[in-house]
Amino acid sequence: MSTFPTRKPSDQDREQLQADLTRLVGAGRLQFDEFDQLMDVVWSTQDKSVLERIRSQYLTYQGPQTPNYSSPQPPQPPAQYPPAGFQQPVPMAQPGAQHHAVPIAGQPVSSTMGTVRRTGNWLVPAHSTFKISGSALHLDLRQANAASPECVFDITANMSTVEIIVPPGVYVENRMKDFMSSVDVQTTQPAPGAPRVILTGSSRGSSVRVITRQAPDTRSLWDRFFGV
């Protein structure tokens, strides 16, 4: 019996799917906790067909009179998002943007001897919790959308590496407690209307690094995915 070799997805495949799913979150059609679980799958799978199944299930239009019986998920109840007071999130790197508080908190993420990666177009909630041990945490905010004027990352890092990349104008305030760790925070003066990133938690025997870099083609991606 012959078998077909597994197709490994590229970073571009993962980033494209992440950007498309982020658009669903911004439109209130996908809850953040489910989005976060999907991102764990998107960035950990080595099988491109897994990405294709996610795209088919979440991004393929199903007519209102044609239930998708092939989907393993039951029909979803009427969406309760966006919540009251929700405002469309805006890019972290957009100068002078007006940010509005959104009651969204990320599901706690844990990793042991693994990698947690967030990059491209993704929604940064008001509060995120990461617990990593012997792992690498990579958060790239340059093309991300901020859900709140203040985005808190509560990080517990043990023998791990933490790298956070922010665009110029996004101020990073470090409140983490460090024990036998190296901490390097490169931040800039806050731009008018730009969100603020606050780091809380603790690091033990870890490396914490915050880098400020210019966002690559942020405007074109915003135009492409959100039509402005």
Short mmCIF file of C-alpha atoms in Angstrom, two decimals:
data_model
loop_
_atom_site.label_atom_id
_atom_site.label_comp_id
_atom_site.label_asym_id
_atom_site.label_seq_id
_atom_site.Cartn_x
_atom_site.Cartn_y
_atom_site.Cartn_z
CA MET A 1 0.00 0.00 0.00
CA SER A 2 1.61 3.30 -1.10
CA THR A 3 1.70 6.36 1.06
CA PHE A 4 2.10 9.97 0.07
CA PRO A 5 4.82 12.08 1.67
CA THR A 6 3.63 14.69 4.13
CA ARG A 7 3.79 18.23 2.78
CA LYS A 8 5.40 20.58 5.28
CA PRO A 9 3.86 24.07 5.46
CA SER A 10 6.06 27.11 4.97
CA ASP A 11 6.17 30.11 7.28
CA GLN A 12 4.30 32.03 4.59
CA ASP A 13 1.50 29.44 4.67
CA ARG A 14 1.23 29.78 8.44
CA GLU A 15 1.35 33.59 8.42
CA GLN A 16 -1.30 33.83 5.68
CA LEU A 17 -3.71 31.57 7.58
CA GLN A 18 -3.02 33.45 10.82
CA ALA A 19 -3.77 36.77 9.12
CA ASP A 20 -7.05 35.45 7.65
CA LEU A 21 -8.19 34.05 11.00
CA THR A 22 -7.25 37.34 12.70
CA ARG A 23 -9.67 39.05 10.35
CA LEU A 24 -12.45 36.77 11.63
CA VAL A 25 -11.59 37.77 15.21
CA GLY A 26 -11.71 41.46 14.31
CA ALA A 27 -15.12 40.91 12.66
CA GLY A 28 -16.45 39.13 15.76
CA ARG A 29 -16.87 35.80 13.95
CA LEU A 30 -14.22 33.90 15.92
CA GLN A 31 -13.71 33.99 19.68
CA PHE A 32 -10.19 34.68 20.86
CA ASP A 33 -9.77 31.54 22.97
CA GLU A 34 -10.58 29.41 19.93
CA PHE A 35 -8.26 31.57 17.80
CA ASP A 36 -5.46 31.01 20.31
CA GLN A 37 -5.94 27.24 20.19
CA LEU A 38 -5.90 27.33 16.39
CA MET A 39 -2.63 29.30 16.42
CA ASP A 40 -1.01 26.58 18.53
CA VAL A 41 -1.97 24.08 15.83
CA VAL A 42 -0.97 26.35 12.93
CA TRP A 43 2.54 26.91 14.28
CA SER A 44 3.19 23.39 15.53
CA THR A 45 1.89 21.15 12.75
CA GLN A 46 4.30 19.78 10.16
CA ASP A 47 1.48 18.75 7.81
CA LYS A 48 0.19 21.33 5.35
CA SER A 49 -3.11 19.44 5.00
CA VAL A 50 -3.90 20.44 8.60
CA LEU A 51 -3.77 24.11 7.56
CA GLU A 52 -5.97 23.33 4.58
CA ARG A 53 -8.57 21.67 6.80
CA ILE A 54 -8.59 24.68 9.13
CA ARG A 55 -9.00 27.03 6.17
CA SER A 56 -11.81 24.92 4.74
CA GLN A 57 -13.67 24.79 8.06
CA TYR A 58 -13.32 28.42 9.12
CA LEU A 59 -12.83 30.42 5.92
CA THR A 60 -14.93 28.61 3.29
CA TYR A 61 -18.33 30.24 2.93
CA GLN A 62 -21.31 28.06 3.73
CA GLY A 63 -24.67 29.29 2.43
CA PRO A 64 -27.37 29.98 5.04
CA GLN A 65 -29.55 27.16 3.71
CA THR A 66 -26.76 24.64 3.22
CA PRO A 67 -25.46 23.16 6.50
CA ASN A 68 -21.90 21.90 6.34
CA TYR A 69 -22.48 18.27 7.30
CA SER A 70 -18.88 17.37 6.53
CA SER A 71 -17.57 19.59 9.31
CA PRO A 72 -16.76 17.80 12.57
CA GLN A 73 -17.93 20.86 14.50
CA PRO A 74 -21.65 21.33 15.27
CA PRO A 75 -23.39 24.47 13.95
CA GLN A 76 -22.30 27.47 15.98
CA PRO A 77 -24.85 29.47 18.00
CA PRO A 78 -25.46 33.10 17.06
CA ALA A 79 -22.27 35.04 17.64
CA GLN A 80 -22.13 37.03 20.85
CA TYR A 81 -19.09 38.94 19.65
CA PRO A 82 -18.24 41.70 19.28
CA PRO A 83 -19.15 42.52 22.88
CA ALA A 84 -20.81 45.76 23.88
CA GLY A 85 -18.50 48.70 23.38
CA PHE A 86 -16.25 46.82 20.95
CA GLN A 87 -14.25 48.96 18.54
CA GLN A 88 -12.38 47.69 15.52
CA PRO A 89 -8.77 46.99 16.65
CA VAL A 90 -6.09 49.00 14.91
CA PRO A 91 -2.46 48.20 14.07
CA MET A 92 0.12 48.60 16.81
CA ALA A 93 2.34 50.48 14.34
CA GLN A 94 -0.27 53.01 13.16
CA PRO A 95 0.79 56.48 14.46
CA GLY A 96 -1.93 58.59 16.05
CA ALA A 97 -4.43 55.73 16.17
CA GLN A 98 -7.26 55.93 18.67
CA HIS A 99 -7.46 52.78 20.76
CA HIS A 100 -10.50 51.67 22.71
CA ALA A 101 -10.55 49.16 25.55
CA VAL A 102 -11.87 45.75 24.49
CA PRO A 103 -12.77 43.16 27.14
CA ILE A 104 -10.70 40.39 25.61
CA ALA A 105 -8.19 38.31 27.54
CA GLY A 106 -6.01 35.65 25.99
CA GLN A 107 -6.21 32.05 27.12
CA PRO A 108 -3.15 31.13 29.24
CA VAL A 109 -0.42 29.55 27.13
CA SER A 110 2.02 27.02 28.61
CA SER A 111 5.05 25.37 27.05
CA THR A 112 7.75 22.99 28.28
CA MET A 113 10.77 22.47 26.03
CA GLY A 114 8.86 24.00 23.14
CA THR A 115 8.33 27.20 21.16
CA VAL A 116 5.50 29.73 21.37
CA ARG A 117 5.38 32.07 18.41
CA ARG A 118 3.05 34.93 17.49
CA THR A 119 3.83 36.97 14.39
CA GLY A 120 2.21 38.65 11.40
CA ASN A 121 -1.36 39.97 11.68
CA TRP A 122 -2.68 38.85 15.05
CA LEU A 123 -4.88 40.35 17.73
CA VAL A 124 -3.06 41.30 20.93
CA PRO A 125 -5.56 41.04 23.81
CA ALA A 126 -5.66 43.36 26.80
CA HIS A 127 -4.07 40.65 28.96
CA SER A 128 -2.04 37.58 27.99
CA THR A 129 -0.49 34.93 30.22
CA PHE A 130 2.50 32.82 29.21
CA LYS A 131 4.12 30.11 31.36
CA ILE A 132 7.21 28.63 29.75
CA SER A 133 9.94 26.29 30.97
CA GLY A 134 12.97 25.49 28.87
CA SER A 135 11.14 27.09 25.97
CA ALA A 136 11.31 30.01 23.55
CA LEU A 137 8.65 32.74 23.43
CA HIS A 138 8.65 34.95 20.33
CA LEU A 139 6.11 37.79 20.06
CA ASP A 140 6.31 40.09 17.03
CA LEU A 141 3.90 43.04 17.41
CA ARG A 142 4.95 45.03 14.35
CA GLN A 143 1.98 43.94 12.23
CA ALA A 144 -0.33 43.07 15.11
CA ASN A 145 -3.60 44.74 16.11
CA ALA A 146 -3.97 46.10 19.64
CA ALA A 147 -7.26 45.35 21.41
CA SER A 148 -6.60 47.83 24.22
CA PRO A 149 -4.59 50.99 24.97
CA GLU A 150 -2.54 48.82 27.36
CA CYS A 151 -1.53 45.27 26.48
CA VAL A 152 -0.19 43.29 29.43
CA PHE A 153 2.03 40.24 28.97
CA ASP A 154 2.22 38.27 32.22
CA ILE A 155 5.21 35.99 31.65
CA THR A 156 6.59 33.28 33.91
CA ALA A 157 9.85 32.11 32.32
CA ASN A 158 12.13 29.42 33.73
CA MET A 159 15.37 28.65 31.86
CA SER A 160 13.76 30.10 28.74
CA THR A 161 14.24 32.72 26.04
CA VAL A 162 11.79 35.59 25.57
CA GLU A 163 11.96 37.90 22.55
CA ILE A 164 9.42 40.66 21.92
CA ILE A 165 9.58 42.92 18.86
CA VAL A 166 7.60 46.18 18.85
CA PRO A 167 7.31 48.98 16.28
CA PRO A 168 8.69 52.46 17.04
CA GLY A 169 6.32 54.53 19.16
CA VAL A 170 5.08 51.58 21.23
CA TYR A 171 6.49 52.07 24.71
CA VAL A 172 7.39 48.95 26.72
CA GLU A 173 7.29 49.10 30.52
CA ASN A 174 9.12 46.25 32.24
CA ARG A 175 7.72 45.22 35.63
CA MET A 176 9.07 41.67 35.56
CA LYS A 177 11.08 40.33 38.48
CA ASP A 178 14.27 38.65 37.30
CA PHE A 179 16.46 36.11 39.10
CA MET A 180 19.78 35.17 37.52
CA SER A 181 18.43 36.39 34.18
CA SER A 182 19.57 38.76 31.46
CA VAL A 183 17.10 41.52 30.57
CA ASP A 184 17.52 43.94 27.66
CA VAL A 185 14.63 46.31 26.90
CA GLN A 186 15.05 48.60 23.89
CA THR A 187 12.05 50.93 23.87
CA THR A 188 11.15 54.34 22.43
CA GLN A 189 9.15 57.33 23.55
CA PRO A 190 5.40 56.64 23.16
CA ALA A 191 3.77 58.04 20.04
CA PRO A 192 0.42 59.87 20.41
CA GLY A 193 -2.40 57.31 20.49
CA ALA A 194 -0.05 54.33 20.36
CA PRO A 195 -0.66 51.43 22.76
CA ARG A 196 1.62 50.64 25.69
CA VAL A 197 3.04 47.18 26.40
CA ILE A 198 3.48 46.20 30.04
CA LEU A 199 5.54 43.17 31.07
CA THR A 200 4.73 41.49 34.37
CA GLY A 201 5.64 38.17 35.94
CA SER A 202 9.10 36.76 36.57
CA SER A 203 12.10 35.21 34.87
CA ARG A 204 14.51 32.69 36.37
CA GLY A 205 17.72 31.80 34.59
CA SER A 206 16.21 33.22 31.40
CA SER A 207 16.93 35.75 28.69
CA VAL A 208 14.38 38.53 28.14
CA ARG A 209 14.90 40.82 25.20
CA VAL A 210 12.68 43.60 23.80
CA ILE A 211 13.62 44.98 20.37
CA THR A 212 12.21 48.04 18.58
CA ARG A 213 12.11 47.66 14.81
CA GLN A 214 10.26 49.34 11.97
CA ALA A 215 7.14 47.51 10.80
CA PRO A 216 7.56 45.95 7.32
CA ASP A 217 4.78 47.04 4.95
CA THR A 218 2.22 47.48 7.71
CA ARG A 219 0.05 49.80 5.64
CA SER A 220 -0.21 47.44 2.66
CA LEU A 221 -1.18 44.49 4.88
CA TRP A 222 -3.83 46.58 6.64
CA ASP A 223 -5.24 47.65 3.27
CA ARG A 224 -5.24 44.06 2.01
CA PHE A 225 -6.93 42.36 4.96
CA PHE A 226 -9.18 45.08 6.38
CA GLY A 227 -10.03 47.14 3.30
CA VAL A 228 -9.07 50.61 4.51
#
